[in-house]
Structure formats: structure tokens, C-alpha cells
Coordinates of C-alpha atoms and ligand atoms in Angstrom, one line a residue:
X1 CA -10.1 20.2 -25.7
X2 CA -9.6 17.7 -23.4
X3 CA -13.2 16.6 -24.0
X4 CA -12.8 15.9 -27.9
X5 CA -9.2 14.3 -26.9
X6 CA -10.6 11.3 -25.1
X7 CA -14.3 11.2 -26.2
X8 CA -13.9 8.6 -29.5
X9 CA -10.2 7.2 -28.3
X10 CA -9.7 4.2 -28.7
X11 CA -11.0 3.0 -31.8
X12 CA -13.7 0.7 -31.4
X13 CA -12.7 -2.7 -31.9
X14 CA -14.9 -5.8 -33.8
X15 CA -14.0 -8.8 -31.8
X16 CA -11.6 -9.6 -35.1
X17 CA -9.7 -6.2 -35.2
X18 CA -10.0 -7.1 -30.9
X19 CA -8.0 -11.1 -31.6
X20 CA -5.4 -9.0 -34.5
X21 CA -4.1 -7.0 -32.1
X22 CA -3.8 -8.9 -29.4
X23 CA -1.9 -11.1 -31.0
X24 CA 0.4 -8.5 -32.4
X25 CA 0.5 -7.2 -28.9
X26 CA 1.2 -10.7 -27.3
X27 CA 3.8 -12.1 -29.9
X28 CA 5.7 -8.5 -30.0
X29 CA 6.0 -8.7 -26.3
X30 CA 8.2 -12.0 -26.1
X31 CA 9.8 -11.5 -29.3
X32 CA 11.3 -7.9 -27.8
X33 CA 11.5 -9.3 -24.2
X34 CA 8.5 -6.6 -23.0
X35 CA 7.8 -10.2 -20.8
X36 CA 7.8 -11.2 -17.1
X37 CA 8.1 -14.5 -15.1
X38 CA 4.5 -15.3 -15.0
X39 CA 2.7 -15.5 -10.9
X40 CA 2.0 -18.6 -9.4
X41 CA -1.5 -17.5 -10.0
X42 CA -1.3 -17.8 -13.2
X43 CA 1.1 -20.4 -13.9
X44 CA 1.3 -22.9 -11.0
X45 CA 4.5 -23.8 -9.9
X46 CA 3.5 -27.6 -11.0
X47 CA 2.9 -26.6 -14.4
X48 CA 6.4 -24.8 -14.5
X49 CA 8.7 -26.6 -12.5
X50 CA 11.9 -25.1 -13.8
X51 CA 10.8 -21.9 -14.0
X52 CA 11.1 -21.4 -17.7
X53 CA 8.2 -20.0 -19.1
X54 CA 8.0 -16.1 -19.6
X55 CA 4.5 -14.1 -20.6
X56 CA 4.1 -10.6 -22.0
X57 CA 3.9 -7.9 -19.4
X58 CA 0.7 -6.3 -18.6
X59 CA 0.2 -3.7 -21.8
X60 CA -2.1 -1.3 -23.0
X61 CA -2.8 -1.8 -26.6
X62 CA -3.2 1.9 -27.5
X63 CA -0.7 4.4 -26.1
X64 CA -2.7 7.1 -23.7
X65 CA -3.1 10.4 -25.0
X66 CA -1.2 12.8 -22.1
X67 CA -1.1 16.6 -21.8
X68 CA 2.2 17.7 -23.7
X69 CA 2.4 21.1 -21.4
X70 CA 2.3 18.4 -18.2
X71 CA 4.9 16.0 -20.0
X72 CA 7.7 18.8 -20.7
X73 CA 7.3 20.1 -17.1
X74 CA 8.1 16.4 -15.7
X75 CA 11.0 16.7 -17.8
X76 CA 12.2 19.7 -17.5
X77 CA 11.8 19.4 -13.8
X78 CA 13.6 16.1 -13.2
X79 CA 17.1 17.2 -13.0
X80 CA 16.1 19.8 -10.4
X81 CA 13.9 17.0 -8.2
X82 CA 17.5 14.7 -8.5
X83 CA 19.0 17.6 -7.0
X84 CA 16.6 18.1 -4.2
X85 CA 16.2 14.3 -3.0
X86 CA 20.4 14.5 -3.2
X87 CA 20.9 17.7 -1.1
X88 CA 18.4 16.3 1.5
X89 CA 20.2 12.8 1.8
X90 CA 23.4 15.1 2.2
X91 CA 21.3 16.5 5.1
X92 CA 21.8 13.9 7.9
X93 CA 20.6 16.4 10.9
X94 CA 17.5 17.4 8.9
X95 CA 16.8 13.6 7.9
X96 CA 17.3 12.5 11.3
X97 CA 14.5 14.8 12.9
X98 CA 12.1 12.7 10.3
X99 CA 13.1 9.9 11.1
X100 CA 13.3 10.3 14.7
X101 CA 9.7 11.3 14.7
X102 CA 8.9 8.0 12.8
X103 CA 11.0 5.7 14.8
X104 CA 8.6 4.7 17.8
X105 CA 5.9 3.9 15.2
X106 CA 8.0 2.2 12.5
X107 CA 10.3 -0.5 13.0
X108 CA 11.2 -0.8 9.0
X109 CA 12.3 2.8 9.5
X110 CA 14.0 2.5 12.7
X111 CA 15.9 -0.6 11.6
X112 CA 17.5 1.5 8.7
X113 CA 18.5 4.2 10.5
X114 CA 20.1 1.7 13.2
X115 CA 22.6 0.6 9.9
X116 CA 23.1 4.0 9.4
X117 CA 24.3 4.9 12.6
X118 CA 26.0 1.6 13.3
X119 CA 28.4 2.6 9.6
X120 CA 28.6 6.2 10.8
X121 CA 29.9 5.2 14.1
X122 CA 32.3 3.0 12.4
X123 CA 33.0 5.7 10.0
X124 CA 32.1 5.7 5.7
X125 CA 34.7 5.0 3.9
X126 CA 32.5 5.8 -0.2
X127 CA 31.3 9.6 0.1
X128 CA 29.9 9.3 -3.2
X129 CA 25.6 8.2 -3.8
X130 CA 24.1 7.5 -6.5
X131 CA 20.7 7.5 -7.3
X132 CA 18.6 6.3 -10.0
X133 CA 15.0 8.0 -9.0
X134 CA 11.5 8.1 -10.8
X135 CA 9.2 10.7 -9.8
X136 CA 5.4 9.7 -10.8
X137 CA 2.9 12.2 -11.7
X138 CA -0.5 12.6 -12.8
X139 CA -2.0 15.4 -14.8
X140 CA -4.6 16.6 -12.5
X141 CA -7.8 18.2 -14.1
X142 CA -9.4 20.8 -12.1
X143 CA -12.9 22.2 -13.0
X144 CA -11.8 25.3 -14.4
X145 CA -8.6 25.3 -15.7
X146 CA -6.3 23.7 -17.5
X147 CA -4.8 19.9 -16.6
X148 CA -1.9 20.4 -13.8
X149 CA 1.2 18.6 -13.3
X150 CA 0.8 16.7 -10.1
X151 CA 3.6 14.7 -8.2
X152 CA 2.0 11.1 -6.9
X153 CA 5.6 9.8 -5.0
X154 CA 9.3 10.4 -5.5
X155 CA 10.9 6.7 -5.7
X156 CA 14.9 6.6 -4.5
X157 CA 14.9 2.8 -4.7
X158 CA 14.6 0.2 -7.2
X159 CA 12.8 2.5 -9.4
X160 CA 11.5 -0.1 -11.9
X161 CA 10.0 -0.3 -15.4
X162 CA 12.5 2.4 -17.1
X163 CA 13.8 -1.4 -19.0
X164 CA 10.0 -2.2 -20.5
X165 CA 8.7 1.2 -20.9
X166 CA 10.9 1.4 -23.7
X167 CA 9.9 -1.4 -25.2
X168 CA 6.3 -0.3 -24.9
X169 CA 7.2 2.9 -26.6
X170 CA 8.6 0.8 -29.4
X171 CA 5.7 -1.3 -30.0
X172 CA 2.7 1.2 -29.7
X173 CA 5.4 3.3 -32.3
X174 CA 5.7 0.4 -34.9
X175 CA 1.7 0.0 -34.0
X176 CA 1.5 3.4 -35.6
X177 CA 4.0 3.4 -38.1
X178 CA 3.8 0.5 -39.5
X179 CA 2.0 0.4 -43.5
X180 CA -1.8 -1.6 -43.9
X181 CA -1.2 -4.9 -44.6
X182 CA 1.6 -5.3 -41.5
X183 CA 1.2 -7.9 -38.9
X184 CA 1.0 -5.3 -36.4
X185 CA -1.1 -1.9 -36.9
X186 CA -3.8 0.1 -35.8
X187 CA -7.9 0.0 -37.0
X188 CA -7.9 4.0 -38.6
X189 CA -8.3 7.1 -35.9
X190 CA -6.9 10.4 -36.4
X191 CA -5.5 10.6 -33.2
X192 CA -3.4 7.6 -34.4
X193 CA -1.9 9.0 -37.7
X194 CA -1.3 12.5 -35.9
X195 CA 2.8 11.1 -34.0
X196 CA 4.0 8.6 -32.2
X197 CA 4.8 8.8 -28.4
X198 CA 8.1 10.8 -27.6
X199 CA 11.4 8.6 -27.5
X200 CA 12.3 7.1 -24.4
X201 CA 16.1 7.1 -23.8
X202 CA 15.1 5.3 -20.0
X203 CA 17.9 2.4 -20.5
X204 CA 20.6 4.6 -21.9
X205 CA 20.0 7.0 -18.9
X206 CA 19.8 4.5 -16.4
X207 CA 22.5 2.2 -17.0
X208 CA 24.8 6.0 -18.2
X209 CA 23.8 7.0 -14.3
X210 CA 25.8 2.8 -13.5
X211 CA 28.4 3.5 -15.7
X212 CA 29.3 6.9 -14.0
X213 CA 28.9 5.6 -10.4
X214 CA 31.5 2.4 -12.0
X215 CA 33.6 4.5 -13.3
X216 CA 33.9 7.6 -10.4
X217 CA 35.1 4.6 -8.1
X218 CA 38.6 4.4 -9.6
X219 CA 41.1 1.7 -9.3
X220 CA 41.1 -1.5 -7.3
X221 CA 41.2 -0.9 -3.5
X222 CA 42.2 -4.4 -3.4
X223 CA 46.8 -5.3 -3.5
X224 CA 46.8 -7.1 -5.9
X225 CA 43.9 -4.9 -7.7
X226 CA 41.1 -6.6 -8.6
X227 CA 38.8 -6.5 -12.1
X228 CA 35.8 -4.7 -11.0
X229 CA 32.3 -5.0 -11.6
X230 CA 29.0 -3.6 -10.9
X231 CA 26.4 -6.2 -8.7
X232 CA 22.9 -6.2 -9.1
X233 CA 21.2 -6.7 -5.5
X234 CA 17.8 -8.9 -6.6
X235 CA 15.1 -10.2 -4.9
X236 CA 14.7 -14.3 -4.7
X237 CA 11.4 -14.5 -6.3
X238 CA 11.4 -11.5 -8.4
X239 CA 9.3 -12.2 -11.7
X240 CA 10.5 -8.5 -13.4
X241 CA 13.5 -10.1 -14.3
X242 CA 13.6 -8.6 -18.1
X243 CA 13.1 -4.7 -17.2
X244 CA 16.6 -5.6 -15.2
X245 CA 18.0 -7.3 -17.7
X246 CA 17.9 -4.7 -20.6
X247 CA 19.7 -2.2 -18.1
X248 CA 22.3 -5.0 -17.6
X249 CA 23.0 -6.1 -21.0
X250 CA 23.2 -2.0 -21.9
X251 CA 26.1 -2.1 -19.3
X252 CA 27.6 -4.7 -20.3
X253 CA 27.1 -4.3 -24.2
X254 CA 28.1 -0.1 -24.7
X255 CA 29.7 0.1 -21.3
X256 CA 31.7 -2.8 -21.6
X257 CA 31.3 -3.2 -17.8
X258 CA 31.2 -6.0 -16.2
X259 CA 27.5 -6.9 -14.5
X260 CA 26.7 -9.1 -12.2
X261 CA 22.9 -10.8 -10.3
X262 CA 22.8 -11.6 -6.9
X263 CA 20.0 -12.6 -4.9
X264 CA 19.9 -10.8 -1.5
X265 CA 19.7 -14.0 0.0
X266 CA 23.3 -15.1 -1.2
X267 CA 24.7 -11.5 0.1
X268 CA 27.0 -12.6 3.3
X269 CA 27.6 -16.2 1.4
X270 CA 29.2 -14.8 -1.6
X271 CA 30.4 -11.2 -1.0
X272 CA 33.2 -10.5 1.6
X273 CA 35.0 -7.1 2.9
X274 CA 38.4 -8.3 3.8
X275 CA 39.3 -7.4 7.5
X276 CA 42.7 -6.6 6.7
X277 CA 42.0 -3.8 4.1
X278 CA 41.1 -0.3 6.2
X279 CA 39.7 0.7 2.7
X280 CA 36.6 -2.0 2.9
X281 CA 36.2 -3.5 -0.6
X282 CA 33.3 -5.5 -1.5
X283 CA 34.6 -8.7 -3.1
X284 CA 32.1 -10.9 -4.9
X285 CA 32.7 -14.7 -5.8
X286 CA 30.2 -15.6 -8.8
X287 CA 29.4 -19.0 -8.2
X288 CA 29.6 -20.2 -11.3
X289 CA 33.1 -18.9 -11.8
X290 CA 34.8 -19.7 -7.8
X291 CA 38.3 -18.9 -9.2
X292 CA 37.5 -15.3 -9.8
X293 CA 37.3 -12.4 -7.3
X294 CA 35.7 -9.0 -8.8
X295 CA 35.7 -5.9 -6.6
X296 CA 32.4 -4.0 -6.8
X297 CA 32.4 -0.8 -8.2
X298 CA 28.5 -0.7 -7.6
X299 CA 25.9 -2.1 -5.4
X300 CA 22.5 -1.6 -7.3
X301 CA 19.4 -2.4 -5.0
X302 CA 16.3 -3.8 -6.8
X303 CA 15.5 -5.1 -3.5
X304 CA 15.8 -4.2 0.3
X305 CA 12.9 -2.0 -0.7
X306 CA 10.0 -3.9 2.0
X307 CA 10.2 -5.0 5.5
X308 CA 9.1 -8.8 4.3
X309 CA 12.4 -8.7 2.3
X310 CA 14.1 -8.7 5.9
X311 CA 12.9 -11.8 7.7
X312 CA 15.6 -12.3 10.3
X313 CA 18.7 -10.5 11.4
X314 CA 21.0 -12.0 8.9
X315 CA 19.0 -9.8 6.4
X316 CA 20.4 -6.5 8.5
X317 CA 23.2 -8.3 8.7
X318 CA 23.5 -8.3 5.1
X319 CA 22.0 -4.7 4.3
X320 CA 25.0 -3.3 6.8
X321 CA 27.5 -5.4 5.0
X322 CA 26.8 -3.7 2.0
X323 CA 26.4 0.0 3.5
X324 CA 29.9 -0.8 5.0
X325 CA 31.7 -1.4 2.0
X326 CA 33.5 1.1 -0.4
X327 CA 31.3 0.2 -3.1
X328 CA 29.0 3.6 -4.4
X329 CA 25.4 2.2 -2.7
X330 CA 22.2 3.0 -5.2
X331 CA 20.5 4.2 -3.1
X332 CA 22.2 4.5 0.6
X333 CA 20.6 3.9 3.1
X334 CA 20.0 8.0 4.0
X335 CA 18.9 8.2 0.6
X336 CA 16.4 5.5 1.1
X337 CA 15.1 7.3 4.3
X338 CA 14.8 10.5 1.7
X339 CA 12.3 8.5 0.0
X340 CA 9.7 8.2 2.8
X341 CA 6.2 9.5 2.0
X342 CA 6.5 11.7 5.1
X343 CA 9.6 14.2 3.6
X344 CA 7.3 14.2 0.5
X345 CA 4.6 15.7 3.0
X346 CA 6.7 18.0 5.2
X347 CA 8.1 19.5 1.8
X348 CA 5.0 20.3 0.6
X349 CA 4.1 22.0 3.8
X350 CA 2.7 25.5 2.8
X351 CA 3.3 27.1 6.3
X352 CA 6.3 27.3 8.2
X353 CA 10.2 27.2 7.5
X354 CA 10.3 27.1 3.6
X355 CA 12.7 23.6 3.9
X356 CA 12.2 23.4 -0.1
X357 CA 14.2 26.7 -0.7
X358 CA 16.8 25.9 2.0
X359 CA 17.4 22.6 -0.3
X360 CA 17.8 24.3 -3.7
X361 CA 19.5 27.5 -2.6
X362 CA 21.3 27.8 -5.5
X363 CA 18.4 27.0 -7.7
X364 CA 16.7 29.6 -9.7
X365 CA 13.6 30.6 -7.6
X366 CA 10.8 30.5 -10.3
X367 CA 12.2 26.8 -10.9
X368 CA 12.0 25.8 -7.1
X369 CA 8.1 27.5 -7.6
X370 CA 7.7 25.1 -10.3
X371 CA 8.5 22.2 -8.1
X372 CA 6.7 23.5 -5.4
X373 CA 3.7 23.6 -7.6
X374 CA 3.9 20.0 -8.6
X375 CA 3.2 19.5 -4.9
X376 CA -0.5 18.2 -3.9
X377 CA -1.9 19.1 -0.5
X378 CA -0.3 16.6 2.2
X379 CA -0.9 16.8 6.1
X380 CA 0.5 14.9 9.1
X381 CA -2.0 13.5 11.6
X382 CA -0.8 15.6 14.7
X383 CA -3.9 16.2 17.6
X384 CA -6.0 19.5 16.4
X385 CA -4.5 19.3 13.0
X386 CA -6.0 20.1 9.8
X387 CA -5.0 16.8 8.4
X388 CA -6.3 14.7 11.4
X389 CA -9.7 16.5 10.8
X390 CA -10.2 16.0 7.0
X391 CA -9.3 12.2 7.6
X392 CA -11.9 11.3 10.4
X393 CA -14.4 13.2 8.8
X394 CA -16.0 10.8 6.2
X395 CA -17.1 13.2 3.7
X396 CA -13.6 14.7 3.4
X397 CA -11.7 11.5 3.7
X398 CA -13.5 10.5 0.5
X399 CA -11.1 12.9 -1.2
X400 CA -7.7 11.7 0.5
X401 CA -5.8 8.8 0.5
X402 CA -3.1 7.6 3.8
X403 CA 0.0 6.5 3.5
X404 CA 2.2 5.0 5.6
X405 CA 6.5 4.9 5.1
X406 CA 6.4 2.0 2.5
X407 CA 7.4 1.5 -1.2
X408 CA 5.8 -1.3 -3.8
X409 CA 2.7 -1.1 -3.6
X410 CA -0.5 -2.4 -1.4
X411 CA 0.2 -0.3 1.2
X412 CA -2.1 2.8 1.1
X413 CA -5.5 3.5 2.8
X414 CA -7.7 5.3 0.4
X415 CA -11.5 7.3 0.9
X416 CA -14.4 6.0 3.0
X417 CA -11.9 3.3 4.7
X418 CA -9.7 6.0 6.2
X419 CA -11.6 7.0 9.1
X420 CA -12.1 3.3 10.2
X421 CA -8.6 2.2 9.8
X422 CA -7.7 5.1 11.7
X423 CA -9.5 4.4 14.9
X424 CA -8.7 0.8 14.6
X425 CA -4.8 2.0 15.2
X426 CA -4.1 3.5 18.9
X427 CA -3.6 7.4 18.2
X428 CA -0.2 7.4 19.0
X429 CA 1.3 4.9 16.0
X430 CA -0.9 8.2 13.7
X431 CA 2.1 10.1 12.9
X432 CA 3.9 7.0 11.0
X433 CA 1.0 8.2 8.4
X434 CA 0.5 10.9 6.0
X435 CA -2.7 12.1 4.5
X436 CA -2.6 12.9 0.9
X437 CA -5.5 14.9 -1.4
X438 CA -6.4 12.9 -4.1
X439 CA -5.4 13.9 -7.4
X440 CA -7.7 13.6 -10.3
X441 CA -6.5 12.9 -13.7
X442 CA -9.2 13.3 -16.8
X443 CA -12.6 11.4 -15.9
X444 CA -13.3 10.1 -19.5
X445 CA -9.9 8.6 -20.6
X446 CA -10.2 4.9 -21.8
X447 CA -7.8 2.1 -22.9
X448 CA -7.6 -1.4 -23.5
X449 CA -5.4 -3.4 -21.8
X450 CA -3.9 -7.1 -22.1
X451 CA -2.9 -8.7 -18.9
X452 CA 0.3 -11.3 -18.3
X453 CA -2.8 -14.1 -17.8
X454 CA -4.0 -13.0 -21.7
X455 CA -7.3 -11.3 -19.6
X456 CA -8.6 -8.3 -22.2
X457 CA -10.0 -5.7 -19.9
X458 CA -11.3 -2.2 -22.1
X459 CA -12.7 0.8 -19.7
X460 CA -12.7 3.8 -18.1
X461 CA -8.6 4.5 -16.8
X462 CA -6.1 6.5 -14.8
X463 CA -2.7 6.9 -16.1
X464 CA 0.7 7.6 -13.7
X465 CA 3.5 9.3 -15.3
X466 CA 7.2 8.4 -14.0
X467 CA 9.9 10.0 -15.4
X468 CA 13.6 8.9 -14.8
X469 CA 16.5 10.7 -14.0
X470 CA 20.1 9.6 -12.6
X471 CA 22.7 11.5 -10.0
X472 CA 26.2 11.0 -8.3
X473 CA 26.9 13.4 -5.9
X474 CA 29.1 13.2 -2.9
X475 CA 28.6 14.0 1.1
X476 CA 29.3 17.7 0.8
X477 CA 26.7 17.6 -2.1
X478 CA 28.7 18.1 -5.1
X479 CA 27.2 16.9 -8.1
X480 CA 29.4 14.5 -10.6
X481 CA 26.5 13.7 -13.1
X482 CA 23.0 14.7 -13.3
X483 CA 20.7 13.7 -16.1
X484 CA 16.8 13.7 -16.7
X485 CA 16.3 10.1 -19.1
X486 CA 13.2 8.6 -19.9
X487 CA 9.8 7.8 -19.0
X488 CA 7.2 5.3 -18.0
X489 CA 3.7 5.4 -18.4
X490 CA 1.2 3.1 -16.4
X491 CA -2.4 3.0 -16.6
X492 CA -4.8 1.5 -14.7
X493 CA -9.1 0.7 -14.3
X494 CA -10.5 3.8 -12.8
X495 CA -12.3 2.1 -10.2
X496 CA -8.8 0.4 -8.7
X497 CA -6.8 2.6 -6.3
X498 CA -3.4 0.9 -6.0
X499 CA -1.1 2.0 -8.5
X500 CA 1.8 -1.0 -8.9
X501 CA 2.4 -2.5 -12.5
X502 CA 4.6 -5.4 -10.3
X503 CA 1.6 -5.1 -7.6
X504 CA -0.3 -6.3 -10.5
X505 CA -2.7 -3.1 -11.0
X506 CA -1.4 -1.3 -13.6
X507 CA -0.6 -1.8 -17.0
X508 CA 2.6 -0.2 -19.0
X509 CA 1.4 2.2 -21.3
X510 CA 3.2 4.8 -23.7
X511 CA 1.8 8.6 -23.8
X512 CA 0.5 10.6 -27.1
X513 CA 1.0 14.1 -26.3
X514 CA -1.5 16.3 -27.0
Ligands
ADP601 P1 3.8 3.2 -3.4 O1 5.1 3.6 -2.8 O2 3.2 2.0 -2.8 O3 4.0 3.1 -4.9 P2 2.2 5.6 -4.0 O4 2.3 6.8 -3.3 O5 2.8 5.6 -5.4 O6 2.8 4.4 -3.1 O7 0.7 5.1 -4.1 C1 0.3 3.9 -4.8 C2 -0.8 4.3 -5.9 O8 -1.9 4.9 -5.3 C3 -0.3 5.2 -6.9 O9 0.4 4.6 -7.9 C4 -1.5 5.9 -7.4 O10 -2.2 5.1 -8.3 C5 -2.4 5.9 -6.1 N1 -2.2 7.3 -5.4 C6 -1.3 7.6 -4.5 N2 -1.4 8.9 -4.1 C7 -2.4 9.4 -4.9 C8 -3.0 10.7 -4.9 N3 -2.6 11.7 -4.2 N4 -4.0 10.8 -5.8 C9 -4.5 9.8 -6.6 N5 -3.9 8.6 -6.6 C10 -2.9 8.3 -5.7
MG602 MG1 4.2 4.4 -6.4

């Protein structure tokens, strides 16, 4: 089956069919804002002085085919994975062992859980979180059975691409649909005329999980009250500028919410949290419009994610600001902490207290199986461990990637470079590390794709599934809204072990489910 799937897919392409699409692909891209600020490296900052010029993101021209039974599980599953990653942020004792044992070896990690404590001490004054997550998946083929639903990462901040992977699932649909003749369609295949990938509501959920958060704050805490808004927290040089956009203009346009950027740079400049107001409002200035004050409802991090994006204390400075402040955070800080790669691997533990269960008591227990199954082998690095042997070894390490507490990309250790990298570290910064088994999606899958420098690269490929999913819960863990919305596909060359779409590996893709 899975065989006759991806043995003829795609359609072979004369270098004329090749230039037809391409061009359908390119002009679609900036016509329906599926576009990024192009890297220095491929536009030099000489040649774009101001910054205007836009390219298409990095696409596949075909969608991927993906196994349907693999696809409905993500889904079904997502509302219960919100649930888990919100009951364990709820969880500060548990979360704090974690982190405690990460501490010595990571300062990133230690510096959150310093604002943490530093807001605890002073005391919270928003017991509402929201989060919008993405967990990412691949359907992992073993040799005898049937392909399995496999979790890569759960992401609790900036969880990116759910603006573009719509528009990706638009184009590859009007690729389909669209009659002979078109200015945009496919060369015959019957894998192409059989559907069209399944809708992706990403931007309505995304921006539905805002609106909720915006509107669960209530009135001004400000005398006299205050228009609120919702504040986007941005990076200075971020380039995906249009997948943040569409959730903007979604809240602005249904929600009728007002939405505002900031870069995280401008954060102690141009927000305040007046001293005499025990409630702690965050006020933001715009700049362009000094004579207005607007009370955030709303802090939405697309940055904050990396230690580089904290280069001095005025950064920490700024983060604590924020975590201070009555606005609903998205993601807290604890909920950022959740995210580390090393919950992921005590979760998945197979031995030991059961901490998945404890999470989702009052979940049905073949549903918490069905997460647990999503789970690939993980170990910690611990002296006589399992994990600590199958990474030195370098036959087993071939099958395992390492990966430290980090988000975005560039950050893992993968096969034959394991064991090295290990001994190059002194044994006692090991347990900031996690080993992970490799999971391994279909060997024979293909695509073409069209990078943001115009580079056509066709071959052998790995696709990631992400799928979206939005909740507001409050610190004794009631849930206000909990919603599965939306997907993201991205593929990648087979030989290339990084992951990132923004990291500039991957390429956004839509899935044909078979
Ligand atoms: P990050 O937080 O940097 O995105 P990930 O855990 O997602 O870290 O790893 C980055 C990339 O590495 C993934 O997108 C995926 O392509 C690859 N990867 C990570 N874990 C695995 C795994 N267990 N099996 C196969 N590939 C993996
Ligand atoms: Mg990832």
C-alpha cells in the first residue's frame, strides 16, 4: 500500500511542465501573502535597503501524500495533549523538580525560572494561561506493520506557520481543482484527481484561542478604563512577518479586536504597569499614535523563545515586566518551562510513577493509552543508564538524535556525531540532554520543492506533521476553552536532519490523505 502510494508520486515533470508550475507556485505565493522577508543571504541588505521586498515562502509544489488513520489520531488527540501540557504548567512542584535538575547545566532555563519565582514572590495577579501549542508528528513506518503516529516535540511557544499552512492548503487545492487550460494546475496523476488535502481552519482556531483569552480578561483594570487591545510580542529581525499577520488581521477583521506589533526590544520603552494600580495593568503607547493608552488584554509571544533573544539584563528585565502584569501571558513563563524536551522525555518514561495518568486523571484511560502511544523511546543521560549507553555506543547512537532544552531549530545532535559531542562536554552538564530514538517516516516519499531564493530542489523527503490546538485555563486548572484547529505540514530532503521551515530546512507542504 504504502509502496504503490509513493512509488510514481509526483508526476514527472518536462523542464516546461517544471517553469508552469513554478511560476504558478511563485506568483500565487505573493498574490495570497504565502511570502516571507527574504534573508540577507539572499537579498543583501544593500540591494534592499528599506526592507521592502517580500519572496514566496519555501513550498512544495505537490501536497505530500500522509497516512489518513495517522492524521485523524493527531486530531483527535490534540485537545487531550492541550489538556496535558495545561495540567502540568498548573503543576508548579512537579515543574520545579525538572527544572531544578536542569538548572546547574542551563542558564536559559534557570534564568526563566528566576522570573518565575521573582513574580510568585511578588505574588500573580492573572491566574488565567493561555496557550496556543502545535504538536509535530511523523508517521513512523515500522517493518511490519502499519505506519504509526509518532510525536517529534510539543511546542508551547510561538508555535508558528498555522498563518501560511493555510494558504499552502489553498494553493495545492486550487492546483487540483482548478479546469485544463487554468494558469495554475497539475500535469495528470491519479493520485491528484482522487481529493484535495483536508481544510485547514489553523487561523480561525488560533486567533478564536486570542479572542477568548481578550475577551476572559474583562473590563479595564485601569480608573478611568482604558480601550483594550491584544499585543503581539515580535522579534526585531523576524522575516515570518506574514504567517503573523493573517492571525492578526483575523482578530482584527471577525473579532473586531484591537491588535497590536511590538518588537521585544521596544518592551520597557513603550509598555508601563502603573505603580499606583495594585491590579498591575499593562499599558501600551503605540508610537505612532502617543495620545492613546490601550490596556492589554493579551501578551502573545512570537519571541522570547532563544537565549540570543536575551542579550543583556534589560531583556529579563523586560520578560518579568510582562509576566508581572495582569495581562493573560501566551505562553507564561511555567508554560514555557512545560515545553522543554526533557518533560517530553520523563513523560514518556515507560517505568516508574505513571506521571502521564496523574495528569489526565479525569481523562478516559484508553485515550491517555493513545497519547501514551504517540510517545517514541526517550532516555535521560544519568551514569549506568540505558540512555547514556545507546548514545556512546556508535552503532546505537546512529539511531538517536540529542537534544538539549531549546526551541527553533539548529539545536539538536543527531547519529554518528553523538558520541563525540558527548565526550567533548564534561559528564556533569549530560543531564541538560535528552536522547531521542529516531523515528522513521516512509523511505521512498518524494516532492519537489521551491525555495524563498527561487532554488528547485526534487528528491527523496521527510514530512513533519503539526497540528494546532488552543486553551485557556486558569491556576487550579479549569479549562475556559479548548479547541483542536488546524494543521501544518513541512517537508524536508531526506538526507537533512534539522527540521525548521524559519531555520531554513523545511519546506511548507499540505498532506493528501491516503
Ligand atoms: P526544535 O525545538 O529545535 O524544533 P525538534 O525536536 O523539533 O526541535 O527537532 C528538530 C528537527 O529534528 C525536527 O523537526 C525533526 O525534523 C528532527 N527530529 C527531532 N526528533 C526526531 C526524531 N525522534 N526522529 C526523527 N527526526 C527527529
Ligand atoms: Mg521542532
Amino acid at each position: 500500500m504504502t509502496q504503490s502510494i509513493y512509488s510514481n508520486y509526483p508526476p514527472d515533470l518536462s523542464p516546461d511542465q517544471q517553469k508552469f508550475l513554478v511560476t504558478a507556485v511563485k506568483d500565487w505565493a505573493i498574490q495570497n501573502g504565502l511570502a516571507v522577508r527574504p534573508s540577507p543571504a539572499v537579498v543583501s541588505s544593500e540591494a534592499n535597503p528599506n526592507g521592502v521586498l517580500a519572496t514566496n515562502a519555501p513550498v512544495t509544489l505537490f501536497p505530500s501524500p500522509f497516512p489518513r488513520a495517522c492524521f485523524d489520531e493527531a486530531i483527535a488527540l490534540q485537545e487531550i495533549y492541550n489538556k496535558l501540557y495545561a495540567s502540568i504548567t498548573c503543576n508548579e512542584e512537579w515543574l520545579g523538580v525538572i527544572v531544578k535538575g536542569l538548572i546547574e547545566v542551563d542558564d536559559f532555563v534557570a534564568n526563566l525560572w528566576k522570573v518565575h519565582q521573582a513574580v510568585q514572590k511578588e505574588g500573580y495577579v492573572q491566574n488565567l494561561s493561555l496557550g496556543l501549542f502545535r504538536s509535530d508528528y511523523m508517521a513512523h513506518v515500522s517493518p511490519t506493520g502499519a505506519p504509526a503516529l509518532k510525536q517529534v516535540e510539543f511546542n508551547t511557544i510561538s508555535s508558528s506557520f498555522g498563518g501560511l499552512s493555510a494558504r499552502v492548503r489553498q494553493m495545492h487545492t486550487e492546483l487540483l481543482t482548478s479546469p485544463p487550460g487554468s494558469s495554475i494546475n497539475y500535469p495528470p496523476h491519479p493520485l491528484l484527481q482522487s481529493e484535495v488535502p483536508p481544510e485547514n481552519n489553523a487561523v480561525e482556531t488560533l486567533s478564536s484561542g486570542l479572542a477568548q483569552a481578550h475577551k476572559a480578561y474583562g473590563v479595564s483594570k485601569s480608573t478611568p478604563a482604558l480601550p483594550l487591545c491584544v499585543l503581539f510580542v515580535v522579534q526585531d529581525t523576524e522575516r515570518n512577518v506574514f504567517d503573523q499577520h493573517a492571525l492578526s488581521k483575523q482578530l482584527s477583521t471577525v473579532h473586531n479586536i484591537a491588535v497590536f506589533r511590538i518588537s521585544s526590544v521596544d518592551i520597557l520603552d513603550q509598555t508601563s504597569i502603573p505603580s499606583s494600580n495594585s491590579l498591575r495593568p499593562l499599558l501600551y503607547r503605540p508610537p505612532h499614535s502617543p495620545n492613546s493608552t490601550f490596556e492589554v488584554t493579551t501578551v502573545y509571544l512570537r519571541a522570547y523563545y532563544s537565549p540570543d533573544e536575551y542579550k543583556s539584563s534589560r531583556d529579563w528585565e523586560a520578560r518579568t515586566h510582562l509576566e508581572r502584569s495582569a495581562a493573560i501571558k501566551c505562553p507564561t513563563v511555567l508554560n514555557q518551562l512545560s515545553g522543554c524536551k526533557k518533560v517530553q522525555q520523563v513523560l514518556a518514561e515507560p517505568t516508574g510513577e505513571d506521571h502521564l495518568s496523574s495528569f489526565l486523571k479525569d481523562v478516559e484511560p484508553t485515550l491517555v493509552e493513545r497519547v501514551r502511544s504517540t510517545f517514541a523511546p526517550q532516555y535521560d543521560l544519568s551514569v549506568n543508564s540505558k540512555g547514556r549507553e545507546l548514545a556512546l555506543n556508535p552503532e546505537t547512537a546512529l539511531n538517536h538524535v540529542l537534544k538539549p532544552q531549546r526551541e527553533g531549530g539548529g539545536n539538536n545532535i543527531y547519529k554518528s556525531e553523538i558520541p563525540g559531542f558527548l565526550k567533548s562536554l564534561p559528564e556533569t552538564d549530560w543531564k541538560g540532554w535528552v536522547l531521542m530514538e529516531l523515528i522513521n517516516p516512509a523511505p521512498d516519499a518524494q516532492n519537489v520543492a521551491l525555495r524563498s531564493d527561487g532554488e528547485v530542489l526534487r528528491g527523496d523527503v521527510i514530512s513533519e506533521l503539526g497540528v494546532y490546538g488552543t486553551i485557556l485555563w486558569d491556576d487550579t486548572g479549569k479549562i475556559l476553552h479548548n479547541q483542536e484547529g488546524g494543521y501544518l505540514l513541512r517537508t524536508k530532503g531526506k538526507d537533512v536532519n534539522e527540521g525548521g521551515v524559519a531555520a531554513g530546512f523545511s519546506s511548507l507542504d499540505s498532506v493528501l490523505l491516503f
